[in-house]
Every structure is written in structure tokens, then in C-alpha cells.
CSV table of C-alpha atoms in Angstrom, one decimal:
chain,number,residue,atom,x,y,z
A,21,UNK,CA,-10.7,24.0,-8.5
A,22,UNK,CA,-11.4,23.9,-4.8
A,23,UNK,CA,-13.3,27.1,-4.9
A,24,UNK,CA,-15.4,26.1,-7.9
A,25,UNK,CA,-16.3,22.8,-6.4
A,26,UNK,CA,-17.3,24.4,-3.1
A,27,UNK,CA,-19.4,27.0,-4.8
A,28,UNK,CA,-21.2,24.3,-6.8
A,29,UNK,CA,-22.0,22.2,-3.7
A,30,UNK,CA,-23.1,25.3,-1.8
A,31,UNK,CA,-25.5,26.2,-4.6
A,32,UNK,CA,-26.9,22.7,-4.4
A,33,UNK,CA,-27.7,23.3,-0.7
A,34,UNK,CA,-29.5,26.4,-1.7
A,35,UNK,CA,-31.9,24.7,-4.0
A,36,UNK,CA,-30.1,23.6,-7.2
A,37,UNK,CA,-31.3,20.1,-8.1
A,38,UNK,CA,-29.3,17.0,-7.0
A,39,UNK,CA,-29.0,14.0,-9.2
A,40,UNK,CA,-32.1,12.2,-8.0
A,41,UNK,CA,-34.2,15.3,-8.6
A,42,UNK,CA,-32.4,16.2,-11.8
A,43,UNK,CA,-33.1,12.7,-13.3
A,44,UNK,CA,-36.7,12.7,-12.0
A,45,UNK,CA,-37.5,16.0,-13.7
A,46,UNK,CA,-35.5,15.3,-16.9
A,47,UNK,CA,-34.6,11.6,-17.2
A,48,UNK,CA,-31.5,10.8,-19.1
A,49,UNK,CA,-32.2,9.3,-22.5
A,50,UNK,CA,-32.6,5.5,-22.3
A,51,UNK,CA,-31.7,3.2,-25.2
A,52,UNK,CA,-34.2,0.7,-26.5
A,53,UNK,CA,-34.6,-2.3,-24.2
A,54,UNK,CA,-32.1,-5.0,-24.8
A,55,UNK,CA,-32.6,-8.5,-23.4
A,56,UNK,CA,-29.2,-9.9,-22.3
A,57,UNK,CA,-29.0,-13.6,-21.6
A,58,UNK,CA,-26.8,-14.0,-18.6
A,59,UNK,CA,-24.9,-17.3,-17.8
A,60,UNK,CA,-26.3,-19.3,-14.9
A,61,UNK,CA,-25.7,-17.5,-11.6
A,62,UNK,CA,-24.2,-20.1,-9.3
A,63,UNK,CA,-23.0,-17.6,-6.6
A,64,UNK,CA,-24.9,-17.3,-3.4
A,65,UNK,CA,-26.7,-14.2,-2.3
A,66,UNK,CA,-24.7,-11.1,-1.4
A,67,UNK,CA,-22.9,-11.2,2.0
A,68,UNK,CA,-23.2,-7.4,2.3
A,69,UNK,CA,-26.0,-5.0,1.5
A,70,UNK,CA,-26.5,-4.3,-2.2
A,71,UNK,CA,-29.1,-1.6,-2.4
A,72,UNK,CA,-30.4,-0.2,-5.7
A,73,UNK,CA,-32.8,2.5,-6.7
A,74,UNK,CA,-35.2,1.6,-9.5
A,75,UNK,CA,-36.8,4.5,-11.5
A,76,UNK,CA,-39.7,4.0,-13.8
A,77,UNK,CA,-38.0,5.6,-16.7
A,78,UNK,CA,-35.0,3.3,-16.5
A,79,UNK,CA,-36.1,0.1,-18.2
A,80,UNK,CA,-38.2,-2.7,-16.7
A,81,UNK,CA,-38.3,-4.3,-13.3
A,82,UNK,CA,-37.9,-7.6,-15.0
A,83,UNK,CA,-34.5,-6.6,-16.2
A,84,UNK,CA,-33.0,-6.1,-12.7
A,85,UNK,CA,-30.3,-8.6,-11.5
A,86,UNK,CA,-32.5,-9.5,-8.5
A,87,UNK,CA,-30.3,-12.4,-7.4
A,88,UNK,CA,-27.4,-9.9,-6.9
A,89,UNK,CA,-29.4,-7.4,-4.8
A,90,UNK,CA,-30.6,-7.3,-1.2
A,91,UNK,CA,-32.8,-4.1,-1.4
A,92,UNK,CA,-34.6,-2.3,-4.2
A,93,UNK,CA,-36.2,1.2,-3.6
A,94,UNK,CA,-38.9,2.0,-6.1
A,95,UNK,CA,-38.7,5.6,-7.0
A,96,UNK,CA,-40.9,7.5,-6.0
A,97,UNK,CA,-43.9,9.1,-4.2
A,98,UNK,CA,-43.4,12.8,-3.4
A,99,UNK,CA,-44.3,14.7,-0.2
A,100,UNK,CA,-47.0,17.4,-0.3
A,101,UNK,CA,-47.1,20.4,2.1
A,102,UNK,CA,-50.0,19.0,4.0
A,103,UNK,CA,-48.3,15.6,4.7
A,104,UNK,CA,-50.1,13.7,2.0
A,105,UNK,CA,-48.3,12.0,-0.9
A,106,UNK,CA,-48.4,12.5,-4.7
A,107,UNK,CA,-47.7,9.9,-7.3
A,108,UNK,CA,-49.3,7.0,-5.3
A,109,UNK,CA,-50.6,5.6,-8.6
A,110,UNK,CA,-47.0,5.0,-9.7
A,111,UNK,CA,-46.2,2.9,-6.6
A,112,UNK,CA,-49.5,1.0,-6.9
A,113,UNK,CA,-48.6,0.2,-10.5
A,114,UNK,CA,-45.0,-0.9,-9.9
A,115,UNK,CA,-45.1,-2.4,-6.4
A,116,UNK,CA,-46.9,-5.7,-7.2
A,117,UNK,CA,-44.4,-6.6,-9.8
A,118,UNK,CA,-41.4,-5.5,-7.7
A,119,UNK,CA,-42.6,-7.5,-4.7
A,120,UNK,CA,-43.3,-10.6,-6.8
A,121,UNK,CA,-39.9,-10.5,-8.5
A,122,UNK,CA,-38.1,-9.8,-5.2
A,123,UNK,CA,-39.6,-12.6,-3.2
A,124,UNK,CA,-37.8,-15.6,-4.7
A,125,UNK,CA,-34.4,-13.9,-3.9
A,126,UNK,CA,-35.3,-12.5,-0.5
A,127,UNK,CA,-34.8,-9.0,-1.7
A,128,UNK,CA,-36.5,-6.3,0.4
A,129,UNK,CA,-38.6,-3.7,-1.4
A,130,UNK,CA,-38.7,-0.1,-0.2
A,131,UNK,CA,-41.1,2.7,-1.2
A,132,UNK,CA,-39.0,5.7,-2.0
A,133,UNK,CA,-40.4,8.9,-0.4
A,134,UNK,CA,-38.9,12.1,-1.9
A,135,UNK,CA,-39.0,15.7,-1.0
A,136,UNK,CA,-36.9,18.3,-2.9
A,137,UNK,CA,-38.8,21.4,-1.8
A,138,UNK,CA,-37.5,23.5,1.0
A,139,UNK,CA,-40.9,24.9,1.8
A,140,UNK,CA,-42.6,21.5,1.9
A,141,UNK,CA,-39.9,20.1,4.3
A,142,UNK,CA,-40.3,23.1,6.6
A,143,UNK,CA,-44.1,22.7,6.6
A,144,UNK,CA,-44.1,18.9,7.2
A,145,UNK,CA,-40.9,17.9,9.0
A,146,UNK,CA,-41.4,20.5,11.7
A,147,UNK,CA,-45.0,19.5,12.3
A,148,UNK,CA,-45.8,16.4,14.4
A,149,UNK,CA,-49.3,16.3,13.1
A,150,UNK,CA,-48.4,16.5,9.5
A,151,UNK,CA,-45.6,13.9,10.0
A,152,UNK,CA,-48.3,11.6,11.4
A,153,UNK,CA,-50.3,12.0,8.2
A,154,UNK,CA,-47.2,11.1,6.1
A,155,UNK,CA,-46.3,8.1,8.3
A,156,UNK,CA,-49.9,6.8,8.0
A,157,UNK,CA,-49.9,7.2,4.2
A,158,UNK,CA,-46.5,5.5,3.9
A,159,UNK,CA,-47.6,2.6,6.1
A,160,UNK,CA,-50.8,2.1,4.1
A,161,UNK,CA,-49.0,2.0,0.8
A,162,UNK,CA,-46.3,-0.5,2.1
A,163,UNK,CA,-48.9,-2.8,3.6
A,164,UNK,CA,-51.1,-2.7,0.6
A,165,UNK,CA,-48.5,-4.6,-1.5
A,166,UNK,CA,-46.6,-6.5,1.1
A,167,UNK,CA,-43.5,-4.4,0.7
A,168,UNK,CA,-40.8,-4.2,3.4
A,169,UNK,CA,-40.1,-0.6,4.1
A,170,UNK,CA,-39.5,3.0,3.1
A,171,UNK,CA,-36.5,4.9,1.7
A,172,UNK,CA,-36.6,8.5,2.9
A,173,UNK,CA,-35.0,11.0,0.5
A,174,UNK,CA,-35.4,14.6,1.7
A,175,UNK,CA,-32.6,16.6,0.1
A,176,UNK,CA,-31.3,20.1,0.8
A,177,UNK,CA,-32.9,20.2,4.2
A,178,UNK,CA,-32.4,23.3,6.4
A,179,UNK,CA,-30.3,22.6,9.5
A,180,UNK,CA,-32.9,23.7,12.0
A,181,UNK,CA,-35.0,20.6,11.0
A,182,UNK,CA,-32.1,18.3,12.0
A,183,UNK,CA,-33.8,16.9,15.2
A,184,UNK,CA,-37.3,16.9,13.7
A,185,UNK,CA,-36.0,14.9,10.7
A,186,UNK,CA,-34.5,12.3,13.0
A,187,UNK,CA,-37.8,12.1,14.9
A,188,UNK,CA,-39.7,11.6,11.6
A,189,UNK,CA,-37.4,8.8,10.5
A,190,UNK,CA,-38.0,7.1,13.8
A,191,UNK,CA,-41.8,7.5,13.4
A,192,UNK,CA,-41.6,5.8,10.0
A,193,UNK,CA,-39.5,3.0,11.5
A,194,UNK,CA,-42.2,2.4,14.1
A,195,UNK,CA,-44.7,2.0,11.4
A,196,UNK,CA,-42.9,-0.3,8.8
A,197,UNK,CA,-40.4,-3.1,9.1
A,198,UNK,CA,-37.4,-1.3,7.6
A,199,UNK,CA,-36.3,2.3,6.8
A,200,UNK,CA,-33.4,3.6,4.7
A,201,UNK,CA,-32.3,7.2,4.5
A,202,UNK,CA,-30.7,8.9,1.4
A,203,UNK,CA,-28.0,11.3,2.7
A,204,UNK,CA,-25.6,13.7,1.0
A,205,UNK,CA,-22.0,13.1,0.1
A,206,UNK,CA,-21.1,16.4,1.8
A,207,UNK,CA,-23.5,17.9,4.5
A,208,UNK,CA,-22.4,21.5,4.2
A,209,UNK,CA,-24.8,22.8,6.9
A,210,UNK,CA,-24.8,19.8,9.3
A,211,UNK,CA,-28.5,19.2,8.5
A,212,UNK,CA,-28.4,15.5,9.2
A,213,UNK,CA,-27.4,13.8,12.5
A,214,UNK,CA,-25.6,10.7,11.3
A,215,UNK,CA,-25.2,9.2,14.8
A,216,UNK,CA,-28.9,9.7,15.7
A,217,UNK,CA,-30.0,8.4,12.3
A,218,UNK,CA,-28.0,5.3,12.8
A,219,UNK,CA,-30.1,4.5,15.8
A,220,UNK,CA,-33.5,4.9,14.0
A,221,UNK,CA,-32.7,3.8,10.5
A,222,UNK,CA,-31.6,0.5,9.1
A,223,UNK,CA,-29.5,1.9,6.3
A,224,UNK,CA,-27.8,5.3,5.8
A,225,UNK,CA,-27.5,5.4,2.0
A,226,UNK,CA,-24.7,7.9,1.1
A,227,UNK,CA,-25.4,9.5,-2.3
A,228,UNK,CA,-21.7,9.2,-3.2
A,229,UNK,CA,-21.9,11.1,-6.5
A,230,UNK,CA,-22.1,14.6,-7.8
A,231,UNK,CA,-18.7,15.6,-6.5
A,232,UNK,CA,-18.4,17.3,-9.9
A,233,UNK,CA,-21.8,18.6,-10.8
A,234,UNK,CA,-23.5,19.8,-14.0
A,235,UNK,CA,-22.9,23.5,-13.4
A,236,UNK,CA,-19.2,23.2,-12.5
A,237,UNK,CA,-16.0,22.2,-14.2
A,238,UNK,CA,-15.5,18.6,-15.5
A,239,UNK,CA,-14.1,15.9,-13.3
A,240,UNK,CA,-14.8,12.6,-11.5
A,241,UNK,CA,-18.5,12.2,-10.5
A,242,UNK,CA,-17.5,9.8,-7.7
A,243,UNK,CA,-13.8,10.0,-7.0
A,244,UNK,CA,-12.6,7.3,-4.7
A,245,UNK,CA,-9.7,9.4,-3.3
A,246,UNK,CA,-9.2,13.1,-3.2
A,247,UNK,CA,-5.7,14.0,-4.6
A,248,UNK,CA,-4.1,16.8,-6.5
A,249,UNK,CA,-5.1,18.3,-8.9
A,250,UNK,CA,-8.6,17.6,-7.5
A,251,UNK,CA,-10.2,18.6,-4.2
A,252,UNK,CA,-10.1,16.6,-1.0
A,253,UNK,CA,-13.8,15.7,-1.3
A,254,UNK,CA,-14.1,12.1,-2.4
A,255,UNK,CA,-15.8,8.9,-1.4
A,256,UNK,CA,-13.1,8.1,1.1
A,257,UNK,CA,-13.4,11.6,2.7
A,258,UNK,CA,-17.1,11.2,2.9
A,259,UNK,CA,-17.0,7.9,4.6
A,260,UNK,CA,-14.4,9.2,7.1
A,261,UNK,CA,-16.7,12.2,7.7
A,262,UNK,CA,-19.7,9.9,8.5
A,263,UNK,CA,-17.8,7.6,10.8
A,264,UNK,CA,-16.2,10.5,12.6
A,265,UNK,CA,-19.6,11.9,13.3
A,266,UNK,CA,-20.9,8.7,14.8
A,267,UNK,CA,-22.5,6.8,11.9
A,268,UNK,CA,-22.6,3.1,12.5
A,269,UNK,CA,-20.4,1.6,9.8
A,270,UNK,CA,-22.6,-1.5,9.7
A,271,UNK,CA,-25.6,0.7,8.6
A,272,UNK,CA,-23.7,2.8,6.1
A,273,UNK,CA,-24.3,1.9,2.4
A,274,UNK,CA,-22.0,3.6,0.0
A,275,UNK,CA,-24.1,4.7,-3.0
A,276,UNK,CA,-22.3,4.7,-6.3
A,277,UNK,CA,-23.3,6.2,-9.7
A,278,UNK,CA,-24.2,4.1,-12.7
A,279,UNK,CA,-24.1,7.4,-14.7
A,280,UNK,CA,-21.6,9.9,-15.8
A,281,UNK,CA,-21.4,13.4,-17.2
A,282,UNK,CA,-20.3,15.1,-20.4
A,283,UNK,CA,-19.2,18.8,-20.2
A,284,UNK,CA,-18.5,21.2,-23.1
A,285,UNK,CA,-14.9,22.4,-22.4
A,286,UNK,CA,-12.3,24.8,-23.8
A,287,UNK,CA,-10.1,21.9,-24.6
A,288,UNK,CA,-9.0,18.5,-23.4
A,289,UNK,CA,-6.8,19.7,-20.5
A,290,UNK,CA,-7.3,17.9,-17.2
A,291,UNK,CA,-8.4,19.5,-15.0
A,292,UNK,CA,-10.6,21.2,-17.6
A,293,UNK,CA,-12.7,24.4,-17.8
A,294,UNK,CA,-16.4,24.0,-18.7
A,295,UNK,CA,-17.9,26.3,-21.2
A,296,UNK,CA,-21.5,25.2,-20.4
A,297,UNK,CA,-23.7,22.9,-18.4
A,298,UNK,CA,-22.8,19.3,-18.1
A,299,UNK,CA,-25.3,16.6,-19.1
A,300,UNK,CA,-25.9,13.1,-17.7
A,301,UNK,CA,-25.3,10.0,-19.6
A,302,UNK,CA,-25.7,6.3,-18.7
A,303,UNK,CA,-22.7,4.2,-17.7
A,304,UNK,CA,-23.3,2.2,-20.9
A,305,UNK,CA,-23.1,5.3,-23.0
A,306,UNK,CA,-19.8,6.4,-21.3
A,307,UNK,CA,-18.3,3.0,-22.0
A,308,UNK,CA,-19.5,3.2,-25.7
A,309,UNK,CA,-17.9,6.6,-26.1
A,310,UNK,CA,-14.6,5.4,-24.6
A,311,UNK,CA,-14.6,2.4,-26.9
A,312,UNK,CA,-14.8,4.8,-29.9
A,313,UNK,CA,-12.6,7.6,-28.7
A,314,UNK,CA,-10.2,6.0,-26.2
A,315,UNK,CA,-10.5,5.2,-22.5
A,316,UNK,CA,-8.2,7.3,-20.2
A,317,UNK,CA,-7.7,6.6,-16.6
A,318,UNK,CA,-7.3,9.1,-13.7
A,319,UNK,CA,-5.1,7.1,-11.3
A,320,UNK,CA,-5.6,9.4,-8.3
A,321,UNK,CA,-9.4,9.1,-8.2
A,322,UNK,CA,-9.7,5.7,-9.9
A,323,UNK,CA,-12.0,7.0,-12.6
A,324,UNK,CA,-12.1,6.6,-16.4
A,325,UNK,CA,-12.8,9.4,-18.8
A,326,UNK,CA,-12.8,10.1,-22.5
A,327,UNK,CA,-12.8,12.9,-25.0
A,328,UNK,CA,-15.5,12.6,-27.7
A,329,UNK,CA,-14.2,15.8,-29.2
A,330,UNK,CA,-11.5,18.4,-28.7
A,331,UNK,CA,-14.0,20.6,-26.8
A,332,UNK,CA,-15.7,18.1,-24.5
A,333,UNK,CA,-14.9,15.8,-21.6
A,334,UNK,CA,-16.9,12.8,-20.4
A,335,UNK,CA,-16.3,11.4,-16.9
A,336,UNK,CA,-18.0,8.1,-16.0
A,337,UNK,CA,-17.7,4.8,-14.2
A,338,UNK,CA,-17.4,1.4,-15.7
A,339,UNK,CA,-17.2,-2.2,-14.4
A,340,UNK,CA,-13.5,-1.9,-13.4
A,341,UNK,CA,-13.8,1.4,-11.6
A,342,UNK,CA,-17.0,0.3,-9.8
A,343,UNK,CA,-15.2,-2.9,-8.8
A,344,UNK,CA,-12.5,-0.9,-7.0
A,345,UNK,CA,-15.0,1.3,-5.2
A,346,UNK,CA,-17.2,-1.7,-4.1
A,347,UNK,CA,-14.1,-3.6,-2.9
A,348,UNK,CA,-12.9,-0.5,-1.0
A,349,UNK,CA,-16.3,-0.2,0.7
A,350,UNK,CA,-16.4,-3.8,1.7
A,351,UNK,CA,-12.8,-3.7,2.9
A,352,UNK,CA,-13.6,-0.6,5.0
A,353,UNK,CA,-16.2,-2.6,6.9
A,354,UNK,CA,-19.3,-0.8,5.7
A,355,UNK,CA,-22.7,-2.4,5.6
A,356,UNK,CA,-22.6,-2.5,1.8
A,357,UNK,CA,-23.0,-0.6,-1.4
A,358,UNK,CA,-25.8,0.8,-3.5
A,359,UNK,CA,-26.5,2.3,-6.9
A,360,UNK,CA,-28.3,5.1,-8.6
A,361,UNK,CA,-29.9,3.9,-10.7
A,362,UNK,CA,-30.5,0.3,-11.6
A,363,UNK,CA,-30.6,-0.5,-15.4
A,364,UNK,CA,-28.2,2.4,-16.1
A,365,UNK,CA,-25.6,-0.3,-16.4
A,366,UNK,CA,-27.5,-1.8,-19.3
A,367,UNK,CA,-28.3,-5.2,-17.6
A,368,UNK,CA,-24.7,-6.2,-18.4
A,369,UNK,CA,-24.0,-9.8,-17.1
A,370,UNK,CA,-20.3,-9.0,-16.8
A,371,UNK,CA,-21.2,-6.1,-14.4
A,372,UNK,CA,-23.3,-8.3,-12.1
A,373,UNK,CA,-20.7,-11.2,-12.3
A,374,UNK,CA,-18.2,-8.7,-10.9
A,375,UNK,CA,-20.7,-7.8,-8.2
A,376,UNK,CA,-21.0,-11.4,-7.2
A,377,UNK,CA,-17.2,-11.7,-7.0
A,378,UNK,CA,-17.0,-8.7,-4.8
A,379,UNK,CA,-20.0,-9.2,-2.5
A,380,UNK,CA,-20.2,-13.0,-2.1
A,381,UNK,CA,-17.4,-14.2,0.2
A,382,UNK,CA,-15.7,-17.6,0.3
A,383,UNK,CA,-17.2,-20.0,2.8
A,384,UNK,CA,-15.2,-21.7,5.6
A,385,UNK,CA,-14.7,-25.3,4.6
A,386,UNK,CA,-15.1,-27.9,7.4
A,387,UNK,CA,-12.6,-30.7,6.7
A,388,UNK,CA,-13.7,-32.9,9.6
A,389,UNK,CA,-10.1,-33.0,10.9
A,390,UNK,CA,-9.4,-32.9,14.7
A,391,UNK,CA,-9.4,-29.5,16.3
A,392,UNK,CA,-5.7,-29.3,16.7
A,393,UNK,CA,-2.7,-28.7,14.5
A,394,UNK,CA,-2.3,-31.4,11.8
A,395,UNK,CA,1.4,-31.9,12.4
A,396,UNK,CA,0.8,-33.2,15.9
A,397,UNK,CA,3.9,-31.5,17.2
A,398,UNK,CA,2.2,-28.6,18.9
A,399,UNK,CA,3.5,-26.1,16.3
A,400,UNK,CA,1.2,-24.0,14.1
A,401,UNK,CA,0.7,-25.1,10.6
A,402,UNK,CA,2.6,-23.4,7.9
A,403,UNK,CA,0.7,-21.1,5.5
A,404,UNK,CA,0.1,-22.7,2.2
A,405,UNK,CA,2.2,-20.9,-0.4
A,406,UNK,CA,0.3,-18.9,-3.1
A,407,UNK,CA,0.3,-20.3,-6.6
A,408,UNK,CA,2.7,-18.8,-9.1
A,409,UNK,CA,1.5,-15.9,-11.0
A,410,UNK,CA,1.4,-12.1,-11.3
A,411,UNK,CA,-0.6,-10.4,-8.5
A,412,UNK,CA,0.5,-6.8,-8.7
A,413,UNK,CA,-2.0,-4.0,-9.4
A,414,UNK,CA,-1.5,-3.4,-13.1
A,415,UNK,CA,-3.9,-0.4,-13.4
A,416,UNK,CA,-2.0,2.1,-15.5
A,417,UNK,CA,-0.5,5.0,-13.5
A,418,UNK,CA,-0.4,7.2,-16.6
A,419,UNK,CA,-3.6,9.3,-16.5
A,420,UNK,CA,-3.5,9.4,-20.2
A,421,UNK,CA,-3.3,5.7,-20.7
A,422,UNK,CA,-6.1,4.1,-22.6
A,423,UNK,CA,-5.6,0.5,-21.6
A,424,UNK,CA,-8.1,-0.7,-19.1
A,425,UNK,CA,-7.0,-2.2,-15.7
A,426,UNK,CA,-6.4,-5.8,-16.3
A,427,UNK,CA,-6.6,-8.9,-14.1
A,428,UNK,CA,-9.4,-10.6,-12.2
A,429,UNK,CA,-9.9,-9.0,-8.8
A,430,UNK,CA,-11.2,-11.0,-5.9
A,431,UNK,CA,-13.3,-10.0,-3.0
A,432,UNK,CA,-12.1,-8.0,0.0
A,433,UNK,CA,-12.8,-9.9,3.2
A,434,UNK,CA,-11.7,-9.4,6.8
A,435,UNK,CA,-9.1,-6.7,5.9
A,436,UNK,CA,-7.6,-8.5,2.9
A,437,UNK,CA,-7.3,-6.8,-0.4
A,438,UNK,CA,-8.5,-7.7,-3.9
A,439,UNK,CA,-6.2,-8.8,-6.7
A,440,UNK,CA,-4.1,-11.0,-4.4
A,441,UNK,CA,-3.1,-14.7,-4.3
A,442,UNK,CA,-5.3,-17.1,-2.4
A,443,UNK,CA,-4.0,-18.3,0.9
A,444,UNK,CA,-5.0,-21.1,3.2
A,445,UNK,CA,-4.5,-22.0,6.9
A,446,UNK,CA,-5.5,-25.0,9.0
A,447,UNK,CA,-7.3,-23.8,12.1
A,448,UNK,CA,-9.0,-26.4,14.3
A,449,UNK,CA,-9.8,-28.7,11.4
A,450,UNK,CA,-11.1,-25.9,9.2
A,451,UNK,CA,-9.5,-24.6,6.1
A,452,UNK,CA,-9.8,-20.8,6.2
A,453,UNK,CA,-9.4,-19.0,2.8
A,454,UNK,CA,-8.6,-15.4,2.5
A,455,UNK,CA,-6.7,-13.0,0.2
A,456,UNK,CA,-3.2,-11.7,1.0
A,457,UNK,CA,-2.8,-7.9,0.9
A,458,UNK,CA,-0.5,-6.8,-1.9
A,459,UNK,CA,2.7,-5.1,-0.7
């Protein structure tokens, strides 16, 4: 298992398409547009970054949950070998609508610049004069529509371009208001300088998906933890890797998949053996398959999966598994979370209600009381007991269980965990609310 995963990721670094390129060249089938009427959203804006990629094949801009986002990157213009850009007409068509929809919610709109060609990156990133052509073109497109910045997505880059790439990102930053950079879950060749990029980019968007890829064996696309029988590579490993190499946690955005994969397999054994190439499916499609064939739960990686037949496996994420990963990222003190790609979740109001619960934090309530203890005896106030009720994590430990995790989870904040009882404390006339960590 370790060897097969390593080989797959190594092949990606040698030119096999990553998910962004894969979906760009062959978009996953999208269902007919469904208008979902969401209940009134009374939550405030997110207290952390919520960054989403919007791709033109994935539904309409009008369907995005704009009130639950902070950033939207419109995918994409592509880099040419002379530094010019292709697909400018796509941006010019989508940007006016995106900017208009974003404005009432204070959402920042980025133009997504992509380059998936090794030869083009070598031609442009290493050349200051060609980089200048690119920076000028990007600035012109952003300014033309009153957008906010650029998302730089150069994948599979050769390691000798490491410093030139950092310089390029800094040059884009000097031209526009804000820059985000899409970066790999595992940087096999140390092509990207996380510490230096933290100094020149506003967000480091970790593409936290593809841990099990289309050409490998089936398994979690975005495992939260790496445990036997899986490899050590996981979202938690990736974040540790970034931070250990100097990435600023406040600028790290943990990107999560709103898609899954189905692999043809020899049988339903987990871990399984693929008999062919895996194909992408939307999160909504994974949920539908599981509703028909049974939802199983991999407790180690916090990932659902299902068997549509005796010779296939589908690994995907749903609202519950995304909740755990979002809550983990917030609890880890990261700048926020993000998604590839918006509308893959089917505009589900329940999904975005979950996002409000996990990314909008309770406010400190000013009671107007004197700034001392309310007992007047000089001793600290007692902690208010939690209400009665069950607060243990009831996610099934049996990986074959088909019952979804139950219970309403609540936001992580200041080192406190979700799914716990509310607590209160009087401090200087303020009632501070938080969540007690489960034992």
C-alpha cells in the first residue's frame, strides 16, 4: 500500500494530471441544475477563511453560498510559453457576475491562473521578462472587473524553479491586492518554499486531496489521519509538514474535496486492489450511491465509502466527514479551509448550515457587570455546569458500520473541541462561552 501510493504520487510529479487539471480537461458529469431554497441565513460571516474554486462547468455562479464564503477563485486563465494568457474570454464573461454577487457579502474574487505544463513553467517562471508580461496581463484582467486578486496554480513544477516561483508570486502581489497560491498535499521534490511563500502570498491553499489517485488502488481521497492499513500521508501529516517547513499557519488554507472516486476492484476488501482507473464523481453522487448501497465508515481516516457492486469501491466525503475536517483545521489554528470545487456539493443548504456552525464563532457577551468577580469575596467564579445530555463522540468505530455519525457538532474555538457541552465563565463582567474538550 505504501509503495503503490508513493509510485502514484511520484508519477504525478512527473506529469500525470492532478485533480484540477484532470477536471479541467475532462469535467465530471454534472446533474441538471437544481434550485434549492435555503432557510434564512441568520449567522454572521465566517470568522476564518472559507475559500472556494468555482469552475465554469460546475453549475452557475448564482448558486454559490456567497454568504458562507470569504474568497472565490474563478477557474481559469492558462499560462502560455511567452508569458501571455489564454482563455481570457472566459474570465471576461464570468468576472462581472462573480464580482457583483460577491460584493454584498464582502467576498474577495480571485482570477485563477493555471499552468500544468512543465515546459511552459520552465520558459516563463525562470524568465524575469516573461514573468513581467504575465504580471501585467493578470493585473489588467483583475483591474478591468474590479476583482481582488489572483490565485496562482502552477502544478508539478521542477525544483530548480523554487526561488524563481517565489519571486513571481511576489511580483504578482506587488501588482494586485491579494494573492493565493495552490500548493500540493505532498511536495515530493521540495519545489515550493512554504516559508518564503508565506511572506509574499496572502493564502497558501493546500490541495488536500488526491491521496488516493485515479491510477492507484482505492482509498480515502482526503484522509484526515494516516493510520494502518493506510499510509502515513494524510491531511494532518500535510499540515504538520507545512508548519515544520516554516509556513505561517494564519495563511494556510486547508483545501478539501467536494468530490470522490470510484475504482473498479477485484472485490470489496478494504484495502482493495484496483483493476482499472478510478473515475471522479461529485460529493452528491457519492452520497446518493451510499443511500442506495449502504454507507460504510473508515474510522481511522474519518472517511465514508460504499460498494455499488461486488467489484467496485467508492470513496467520497459527505457533510459529516467534511465537518470533522473543517473543525480539525480550525482547532489547529489554520487560517481557514477551502474547497475544490464549489457546486460539487449540490448547493445543499444542510452542508452550508454545517459550515456556518463550524466557521462562525460565538460572540463574547458584555453583561455590563463590574469588572471583578460577581461573588465579591475575591474568589474566582465557579464554572457553570454543562446541561445534562450525551456528549460523547458517537461516530461508529466499526469500519463496516453503515450508520452515519450522529449528533450536532459545534465549532472548534480557542483549543476546544466540537461535540461538547457549552460552558460559561464570568470574566470581568463578560460571559465567555466555549466548548469543553471531550475526555
